[in-house]
Short mmCIF file of C-alpha atoms in Angstrom, two decimals:
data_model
loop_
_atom_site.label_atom_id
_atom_site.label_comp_id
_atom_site.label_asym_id
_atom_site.label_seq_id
_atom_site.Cartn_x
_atom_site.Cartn_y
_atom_site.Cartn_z
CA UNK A 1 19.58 -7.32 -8.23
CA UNK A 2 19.97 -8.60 -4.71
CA UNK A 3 18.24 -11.92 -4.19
CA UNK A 4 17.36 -12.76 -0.44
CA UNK A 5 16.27 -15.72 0.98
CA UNK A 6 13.32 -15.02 3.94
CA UNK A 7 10.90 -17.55 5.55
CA UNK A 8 7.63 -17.26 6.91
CA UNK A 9 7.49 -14.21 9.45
CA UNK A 10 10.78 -12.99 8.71
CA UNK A 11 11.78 -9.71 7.27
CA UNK A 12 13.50 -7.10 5.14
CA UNK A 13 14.27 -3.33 6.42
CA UNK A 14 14.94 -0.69 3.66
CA UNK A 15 16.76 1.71 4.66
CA UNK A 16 15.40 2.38 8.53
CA UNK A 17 11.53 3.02 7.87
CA UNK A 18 10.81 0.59 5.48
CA UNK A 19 10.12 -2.95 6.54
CA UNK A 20 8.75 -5.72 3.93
CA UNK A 21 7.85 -9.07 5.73
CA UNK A 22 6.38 -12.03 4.12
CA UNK A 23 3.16 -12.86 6.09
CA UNK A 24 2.37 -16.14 4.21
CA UNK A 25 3.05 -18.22 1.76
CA UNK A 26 0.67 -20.50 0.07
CA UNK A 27 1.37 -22.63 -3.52
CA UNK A 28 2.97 -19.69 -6.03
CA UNK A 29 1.51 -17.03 -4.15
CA UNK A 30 3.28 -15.31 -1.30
CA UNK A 31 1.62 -12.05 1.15
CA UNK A 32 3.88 -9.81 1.56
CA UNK A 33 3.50 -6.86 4.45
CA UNK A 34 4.70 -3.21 4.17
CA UNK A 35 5.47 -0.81 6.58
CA UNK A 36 6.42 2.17 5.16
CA UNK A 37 5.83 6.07 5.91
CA UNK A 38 2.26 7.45 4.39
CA UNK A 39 4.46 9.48 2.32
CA UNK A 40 6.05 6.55 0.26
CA UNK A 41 3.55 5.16 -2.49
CA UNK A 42 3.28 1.68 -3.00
CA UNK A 43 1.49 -0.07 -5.81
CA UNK A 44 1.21 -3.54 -8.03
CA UNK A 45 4.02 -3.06 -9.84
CA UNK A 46 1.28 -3.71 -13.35
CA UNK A 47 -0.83 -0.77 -12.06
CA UNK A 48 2.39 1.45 -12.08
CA UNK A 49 3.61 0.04 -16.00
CA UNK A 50 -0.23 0.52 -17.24
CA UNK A 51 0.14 4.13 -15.42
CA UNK A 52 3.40 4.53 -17.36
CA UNK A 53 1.86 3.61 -20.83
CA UNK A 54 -1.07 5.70 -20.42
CA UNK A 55 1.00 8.85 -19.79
CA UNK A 56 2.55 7.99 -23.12
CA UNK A 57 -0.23 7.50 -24.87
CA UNK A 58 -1.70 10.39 -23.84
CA UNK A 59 1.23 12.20 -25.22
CA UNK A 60 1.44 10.36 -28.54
CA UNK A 61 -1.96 11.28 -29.91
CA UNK A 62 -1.67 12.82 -33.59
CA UNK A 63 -5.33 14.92 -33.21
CA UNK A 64 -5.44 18.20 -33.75
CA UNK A 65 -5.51 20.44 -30.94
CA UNK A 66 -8.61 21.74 -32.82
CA UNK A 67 -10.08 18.49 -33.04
CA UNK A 68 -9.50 17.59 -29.62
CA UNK A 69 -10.74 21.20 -28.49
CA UNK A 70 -13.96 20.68 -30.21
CA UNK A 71 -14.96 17.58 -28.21
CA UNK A 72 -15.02 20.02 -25.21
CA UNK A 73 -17.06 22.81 -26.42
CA UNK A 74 -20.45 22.23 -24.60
CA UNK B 1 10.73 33.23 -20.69
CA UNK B 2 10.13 31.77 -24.36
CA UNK B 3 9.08 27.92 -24.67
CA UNK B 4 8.50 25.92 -27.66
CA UNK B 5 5.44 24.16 -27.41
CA UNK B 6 3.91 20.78 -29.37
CA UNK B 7 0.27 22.64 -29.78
CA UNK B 8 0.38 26.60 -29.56
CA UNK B 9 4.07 27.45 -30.80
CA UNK B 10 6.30 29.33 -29.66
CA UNK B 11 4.91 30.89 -26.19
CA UNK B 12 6.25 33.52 -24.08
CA UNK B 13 5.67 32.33 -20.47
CA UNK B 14 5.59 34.65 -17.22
CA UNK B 15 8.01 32.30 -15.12
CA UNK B 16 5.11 32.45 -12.47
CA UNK B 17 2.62 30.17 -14.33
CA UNK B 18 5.64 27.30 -14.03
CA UNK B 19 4.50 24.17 -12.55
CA UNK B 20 7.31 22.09 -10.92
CA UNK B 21 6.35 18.45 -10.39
CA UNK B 22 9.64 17.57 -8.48
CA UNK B 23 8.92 13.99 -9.39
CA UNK B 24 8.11 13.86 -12.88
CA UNK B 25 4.96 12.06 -14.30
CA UNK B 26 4.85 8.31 -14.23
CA UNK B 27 7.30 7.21 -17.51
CA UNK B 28 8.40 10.51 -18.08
CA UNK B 29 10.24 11.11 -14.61
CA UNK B 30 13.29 12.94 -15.43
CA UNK B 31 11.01 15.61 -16.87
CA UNK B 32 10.04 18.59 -13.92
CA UNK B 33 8.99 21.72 -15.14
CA UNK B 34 5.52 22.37 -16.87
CA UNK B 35 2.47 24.73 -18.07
CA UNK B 36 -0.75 24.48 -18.47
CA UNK B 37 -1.69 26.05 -21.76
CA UNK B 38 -4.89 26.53 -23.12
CA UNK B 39 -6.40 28.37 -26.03
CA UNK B 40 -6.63 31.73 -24.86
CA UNK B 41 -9.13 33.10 -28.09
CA UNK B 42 -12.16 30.58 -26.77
CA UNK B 43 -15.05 32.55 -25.35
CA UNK B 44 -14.32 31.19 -22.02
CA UNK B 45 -11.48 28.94 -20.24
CA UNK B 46 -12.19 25.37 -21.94
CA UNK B 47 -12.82 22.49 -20.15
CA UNK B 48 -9.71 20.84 -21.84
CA UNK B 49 -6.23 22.26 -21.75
CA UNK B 50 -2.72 21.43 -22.52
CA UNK B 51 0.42 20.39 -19.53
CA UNK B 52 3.20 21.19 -21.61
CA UNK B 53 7.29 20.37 -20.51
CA UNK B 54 8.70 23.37 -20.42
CA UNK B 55 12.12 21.45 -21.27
CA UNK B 56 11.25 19.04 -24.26
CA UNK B 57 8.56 20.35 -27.01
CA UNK B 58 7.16 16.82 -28.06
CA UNK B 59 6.12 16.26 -24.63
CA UNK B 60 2.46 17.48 -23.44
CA UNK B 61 -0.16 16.06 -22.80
CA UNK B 62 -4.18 16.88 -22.68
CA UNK B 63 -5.65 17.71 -19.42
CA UNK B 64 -9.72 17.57 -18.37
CA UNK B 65 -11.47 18.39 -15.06
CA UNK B 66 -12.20 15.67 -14.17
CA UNK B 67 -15.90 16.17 -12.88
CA UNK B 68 -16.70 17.29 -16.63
CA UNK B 69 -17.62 13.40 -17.13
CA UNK B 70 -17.86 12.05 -13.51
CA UNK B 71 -19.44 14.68 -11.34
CA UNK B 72 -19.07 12.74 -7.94
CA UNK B 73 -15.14 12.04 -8.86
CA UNK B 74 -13.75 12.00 -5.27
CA UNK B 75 -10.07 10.83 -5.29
CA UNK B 76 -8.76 9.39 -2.15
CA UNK B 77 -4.90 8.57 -1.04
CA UNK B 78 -3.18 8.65 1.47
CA UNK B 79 -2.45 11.55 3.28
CA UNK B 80 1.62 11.88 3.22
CA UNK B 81 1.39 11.20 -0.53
CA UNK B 82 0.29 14.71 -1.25
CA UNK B 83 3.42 15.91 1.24
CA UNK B 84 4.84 17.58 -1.61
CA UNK B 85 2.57 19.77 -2.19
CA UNK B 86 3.41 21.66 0.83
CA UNK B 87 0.21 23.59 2.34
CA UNK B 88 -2.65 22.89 0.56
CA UNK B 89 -6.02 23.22 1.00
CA UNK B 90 -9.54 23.08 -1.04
CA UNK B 91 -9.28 26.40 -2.47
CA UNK B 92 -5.88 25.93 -3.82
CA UNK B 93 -5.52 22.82 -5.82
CA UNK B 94 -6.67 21.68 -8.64
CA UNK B 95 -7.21 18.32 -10.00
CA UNK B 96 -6.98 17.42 -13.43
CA UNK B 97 -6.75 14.00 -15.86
CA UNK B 98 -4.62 13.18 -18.68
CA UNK B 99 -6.98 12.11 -21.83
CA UNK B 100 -5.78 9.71 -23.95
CA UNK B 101 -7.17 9.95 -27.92
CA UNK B 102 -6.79 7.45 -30.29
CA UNK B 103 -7.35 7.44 -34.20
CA UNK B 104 -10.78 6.42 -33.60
CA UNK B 105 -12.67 9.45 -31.28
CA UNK B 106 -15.10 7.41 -30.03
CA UNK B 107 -12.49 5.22 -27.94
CA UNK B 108 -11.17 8.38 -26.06
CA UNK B 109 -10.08 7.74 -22.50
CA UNK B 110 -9.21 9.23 -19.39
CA UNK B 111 -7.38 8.29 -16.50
CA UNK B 112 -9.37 8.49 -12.84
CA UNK B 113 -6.71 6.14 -11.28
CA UNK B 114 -3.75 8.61 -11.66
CA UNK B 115 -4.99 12.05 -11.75
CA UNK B 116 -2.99 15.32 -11.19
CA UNK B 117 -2.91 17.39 -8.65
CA UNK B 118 -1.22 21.23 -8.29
CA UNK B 119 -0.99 23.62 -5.47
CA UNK B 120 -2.09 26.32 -7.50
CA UNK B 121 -0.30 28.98 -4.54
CA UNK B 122 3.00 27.38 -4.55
CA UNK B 123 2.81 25.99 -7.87
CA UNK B 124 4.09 22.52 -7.08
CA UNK B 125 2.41 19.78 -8.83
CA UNK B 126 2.57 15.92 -8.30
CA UNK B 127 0.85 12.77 -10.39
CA UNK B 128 -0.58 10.19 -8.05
CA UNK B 129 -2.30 7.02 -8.11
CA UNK B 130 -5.80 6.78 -6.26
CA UNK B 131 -7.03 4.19 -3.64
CA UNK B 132 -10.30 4.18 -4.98
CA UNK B 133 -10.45 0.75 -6.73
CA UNK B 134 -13.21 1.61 -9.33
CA UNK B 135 -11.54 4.46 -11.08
CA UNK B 136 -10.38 3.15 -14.36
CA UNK B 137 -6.89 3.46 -16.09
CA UNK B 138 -9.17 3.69 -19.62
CA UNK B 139 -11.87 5.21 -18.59
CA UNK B 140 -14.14 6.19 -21.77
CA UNK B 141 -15.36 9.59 -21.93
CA UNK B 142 -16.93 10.11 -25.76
CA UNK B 143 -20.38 9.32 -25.22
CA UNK B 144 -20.60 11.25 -21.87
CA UNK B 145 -19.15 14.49 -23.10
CA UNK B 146 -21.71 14.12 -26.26
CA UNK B 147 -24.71 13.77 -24.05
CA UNK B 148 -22.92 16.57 -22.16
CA UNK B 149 -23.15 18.58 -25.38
CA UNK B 150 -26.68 17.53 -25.89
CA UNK B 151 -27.95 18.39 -22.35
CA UNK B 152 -26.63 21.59 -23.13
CA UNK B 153 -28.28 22.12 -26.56
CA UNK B 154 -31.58 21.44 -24.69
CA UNK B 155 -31.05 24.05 -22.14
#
């Protein structure tokens, strides 16, 4: 991993469209900017790992497709 | 095309009904080409149905419309996240969520922060995560589709 150091107001490019700066930084908690094009998610990196597990838990049920069907007969 | 699936064995697939999600599904990215399967012998189309990997068996995963338990489900994002898609419009996507079922039915979930969405003309399909900060990862559905059932009965 590449470890930068950046002060207040100053900035990191990725690539040519993506630009991270850190806007302020107060105790242990630092705000971070992000300019980025629309087409790039970005997310808290816990919202993205709970995503993740969900997906998998999703796929690891052991119901019955009957079971499960039954739940959805209205 | 033949596919082995995890619920409905082994299926013979017009290639047309493949859905390529060019990025995967969050944790299971290096997996692009699905189908939704559903049980073809109900009455009518269920409300719950089956996006199956074309490519790995074990790996499908139970899909809802979403409005089924939250009529007034209105994802928002941002607009170049759906860019993938290519042109798409009202009339051709859909929107569905995975469902999540545990041992114990009455903890059954679904998730209204990362539904997905396909361009049912182009047959491109992408997972994304929503803006809207009240949709839940674990959002519990098992009381809601019961009273759904019981609404029904009453009709």
């Amino acid at each position: 991993m590449l470890a930068l150091s950046r002060k207040i107001n100053e900035s990191i490019m990725l690539g040519n469209d993506i630009e991270i700066s850190i806007l302020e930084i107060k105790g242990d908690q630092v705000k971070i900017g992000i300019t980025a094009p629309k087409s790039v998610p970005i997310f808290r990196k816990e919202i993205f790992l709970q995503i993740e597990e969900e997906n998998k838990n999703a796929v690891a049920q052991e119901q019955s497709r009957e079971t499960i069907e039954q739940l959805f007969k209205f | 095309m033949k596919v082995s699936t995890r619920y409905f064995g082994e299926v013979d697939l017009d290639e047309s009904k493949v859905i390529t999600f060019a990025g995967g599904l969050f944790g299971f990215e290096e997996y692009t080409r699905f189908a939704l399967l559903f049980n073809s012998e109900a009455e009518e189309r269920p409300a719950i149905s089956w996006l199956q990997c074309i490519d790995e068996q074990s790996l499908a995963l139970p899909v809802m419309i979403p409005t089924i338990v939250m009529p007034d489900y209105n994802p928002v994002v941002e607009d170049g996240v759906l860019e993938e898609l290519g042109d798409w419009n009202e009339e051709n996507i859909s929107v569905l969520v995975t469902v999540t079922v545990p041992k114990d039915l009455k903890l059954m979930t679904t998730n209204m922060k990362a539904p997905i969405i396909i361009n049912t003309d182009n047959m491109k399909g992408v997972q994304v995560v929503v803006e809207n900060t009240d949709y839940q990862i674990r959002y519990k559905i098992y009381d809601i589709l019961n009273s759904a059932k019981e609404g029904k009965e009453e009709d």
